[in-house]
CSV table of C-alpha atoms in Angstrom, one decimal:
chain,number,residue,atom,x,y,z
V,644,MET,CA,250.6,162.1,37.4
V,645,ASN,CA,249.8,159.8,34.5
V,646,ARG,CA,246.1,160.2,33.4
V,647,LYS,CA,246.2,157.5,30.7
V,648,LYS,CA,243.4,154.9,30.8
V,649,ASN,CA,245.7,152.1,29.8
V,650,SER,CA,249.3,151.3,28.7
V,651,ALA,CA,248.8,151.9,25.0
V,652,GLY,CA,251.5,153.9,23.3
V,653,PRO,CA,250.9,156.4,20.5
V,654,ASP,CA,250.5,153.6,17.9
V,655,GLY,CA,247.8,151.8,20.1
V,656,VAL,CA,250.1,148.9,21.1
V,657,LEU,CA,249.8,148.0,24.8
V,658,GLU,CA,253.3,148.5,26.2
V,659,PRO,CA,255.1,147.7,29.5
V,660,PHE,CA,254.5,150.2,32.3
V,661,PRO,CA,255.6,150.9,35.9
V,662,ILE,CA,252.8,150.1,38.3
V,663,THR,CA,253.1,153.6,39.6
V,664,ASP,CA,251.2,154.7,36.4
V,665,VAL,CA,248.1,152.7,37.5
V,666,PRO,CA,245.6,154.7,39.5
V,667,TRP,CA,244.7,153.6,43.0
V,668,GLU,CA,241.1,152.8,43.8
V,669,GLU,CA,239.4,152.0,47.1
V,670,PHE,CA,236.8,149.5,48.3
V,671,SER,CA,235.3,150.2,51.6
V,672,HIS,CA,232.2,149.0,53.5
V,673,GLY,CA,231.8,150.3,57.0
V,674,GLU,CA,234.8,150.3,59.3
V,675,ARG,CA,235.6,146.6,59.0
V,676,PHE,CA,235.9,145.9,55.2
V,677,GLY,CA,238.0,147.6,52.7
V,678,MET,CA,241.3,147.9,50.8
V,679,ARG,CA,243.2,150.0,48.3
V,680,PHE,CA,243.9,148.4,44.9
V,681,GLN,CA,245.3,148.9,41.4
V,682,HIS,CA,243.8,147.1,38.4
V,683,LEU,CA,247.1,146.1,36.8
V,684,SER,CA,245.6,143.8,34.2
V,685,SER,CA,242.9,146.3,33.0
V,686,TYR,CA,245.5,149.0,32.6
V,687,GLY,CA,247.6,146.6,30.6
V,688,GLY,CA,244.7,145.8,28.3
V,689,ALA,CA,243.9,142.3,29.6
V,690,THR,CA,240.4,140.8,29.1
V,691,GLN,CA,240.9,137.2,30.2
V,692,ILE,CA,242.9,137.3,33.4
V,693,GLY,CA,242.6,139.8,36.2
V,694,ILE,CA,245.6,140.9,38.3
V,695,ALA,CA,245.3,143.5,41.1
V,696,ASN,CA,247.8,144.9,43.5
V,697,GLU,CA,246.0,145.2,46.8
V,698,VAL,CA,247.0,146.9,50.1
V,699,LEU,CA,245.1,145.8,53.2
V,700,ALA,CA,245.4,148.3,56.1
V,701,PRO,CA,245.9,147.1,59.7
V,702,GLY,CA,242.7,145.9,61.3
V,703,ARG,CA,240.8,145.7,58.0
V,704,GLN,CA,239.3,142.7,56.3
V,705,ALA,CA,239.3,142.6,52.4
V,706,ASN,CA,235.8,141.1,52.0
V,707,PRO,CA,233.3,139.0,54.0
V,708,LEU,CA,233.8,135.2,54.0
V,709,HIS,CA,232.9,134.0,50.5
V,710,TYR,CA,233.7,131.5,47.8
V,711,HIS,CA,233.4,131.5,44.0
V,712,MET,CA,231.5,129.1,41.8
V,713,LEU,CA,232.8,130.4,38.5
V,714,GLU,CA,236.0,132.2,39.2
V,715,GLU,CA,239.3,130.9,40.3
V,716,GLU,CA,241.3,133.3,42.6
V,717,HIS,CA,244.9,133.3,43.6
V,718,VAL,CA,246.7,135.4,46.3
V,719,PHE,CA,250.4,136.0,46.5
V,720,ILE,CA,251.7,137.9,49.5
V,721,LEU,CA,254.4,140.5,48.6
V,722,GLU,CA,254.9,142.5,51.8
V,723,GLY,CA,253.6,142.2,55.3
V,724,SER,CA,251.4,139.6,56.9
V,725,LEU,CA,247.7,138.7,57.2
V,726,THR,CA,245.4,136.1,58.5
V,727,LEU,CA,243.6,133.9,56.0
V,728,ARG,CA,240.4,132.3,57.2
V,729,LEU,CA,239.6,129.2,55.1
V,730,GLY,CA,236.5,127.5,56.2
V,731,ASN,CA,237.0,126.7,59.9
V,732,LYS,CA,240.8,127.1,59.8
V,733,THR,CA,243.0,130.1,60.0
V,734,TYR,CA,246.5,130.6,58.5
V,735,ILE,CA,249.1,133.3,58.9
V,736,LEU,CA,250.4,134.3,55.5
V,737,SER,CA,253.5,136.5,55.0
V,738,ALA,CA,255.7,137.6,52.1
V,739,GLY,CA,256.3,134.7,49.8
V,740,HIS,CA,253.1,132.8,50.7
V,741,TYR,CA,250.7,131.8,48.0
V,742,VAL,CA,247.1,130.3,48.1
V,743,CYS,CA,244.6,129.3,45.4
V,744,PHE,CA,240.9,129.3,45.8
V,745,PRO,CA,239.6,127.0,42.9
V,746,ALA,CA,236.2,127.7,41.3
V,747,GLY,CA,233.5,125.6,42.9
V,748,GLN,CA,235.5,124.9,46.1
V,749,LYS,CA,232.6,125.5,48.6
V,750,VAL,CA,234.9,126.6,51.4
V,751,GLY,CA,234.7,130.3,52.3
V,752,HIS,CA,237.8,132.4,52.4
V,753,ALA,CA,238.6,135.9,53.9
V,754,LEU,CA,241.7,138.0,54.4
V,755,PHE,CA,242.2,140.0,57.6
V,756,ASN,CA,245.2,142.1,58.5
V,757,HIS,CA,245.9,141.2,62.1
V,758,THR,CA,249.1,143.3,62.2
V,759,SER,CA,250.0,147.0,62.8
V,760,GLN,CA,251.5,147.3,59.3
V,761,PRO,CA,249.9,147.3,55.8
V,762,CYS,CA,250.0,144.0,53.9
V,763,ARG,CA,250.5,144.1,50.1
V,764,TYR,CA,249.5,141.2,47.8
V,765,LEU,CA,248.6,140.3,44.3
V,766,VAL,CA,245.2,138.9,43.5
V,767,ILE,CA,245.0,136.9,40.3
V,768,GLY,CA,241.9,135.4,38.7
V,769,ASN,CA,239.6,134.9,35.8
V,770,PRO,CA,237.0,137.6,36.1
V,771,SER,CA,233.4,137.0,35.3
V,772,PRO,CA,230.3,139.2,35.5
V,773,THR,CA,229.5,137.8,38.9
V,774,THR,CA,232.8,138.9,40.4
V,775,TRP,CA,232.2,142.0,42.5
V,776,ARG,CA,235.7,142.3,44.1
V,777,CYS,CA,238.8,143.9,42.6
V,778,PHE,CA,238.3,142.5,39.1
V,779,ARG,CA,235.4,144.7,38.3
V,780,LYS,CA,236.0,147.3,35.7
V,781,PRO,CA,237.3,150.6,37.0
V,782,GLY,CA,234.5,152.9,37.9
V,783,ALA,CA,232.0,150.1,38.6
V,784,SER,CA,230.3,150.0,42.0
V,785,ALA,CA,231.4,147.6,44.6
V,786,SER,CA,228.1,145.7,44.2
V,787,SER,CA,228.6,145.0,40.5
């Protein structure tokens, strides 16, 4: 197993890497909320844009309904299917679906896996100190 902290080669240059090199982390709060994720952007040396590969297990919700005042968040479904709650509406998203939650859009969003199979998706955004979700630095608590 790769124990590197990032994709830097021997000369310190950040290089391409297979995502299997990136360690998995977990966020969990009770039985309802939680997901597994990999900080792809942090591993690659990014400081301006956050990208995480997330897996949402059947019956789990990624986070409580929320919105962001400072951060923009994008979700691109790679495998499986989930339910997006966006304000008072719900949408079924599956592989190939994409959604953007612009900063300041005061409409809550939440992802819930309503199926019997895991759902894998990318979360892309511009992290800020107020973001507690998957863009926090590895090792930080879920409340940071």
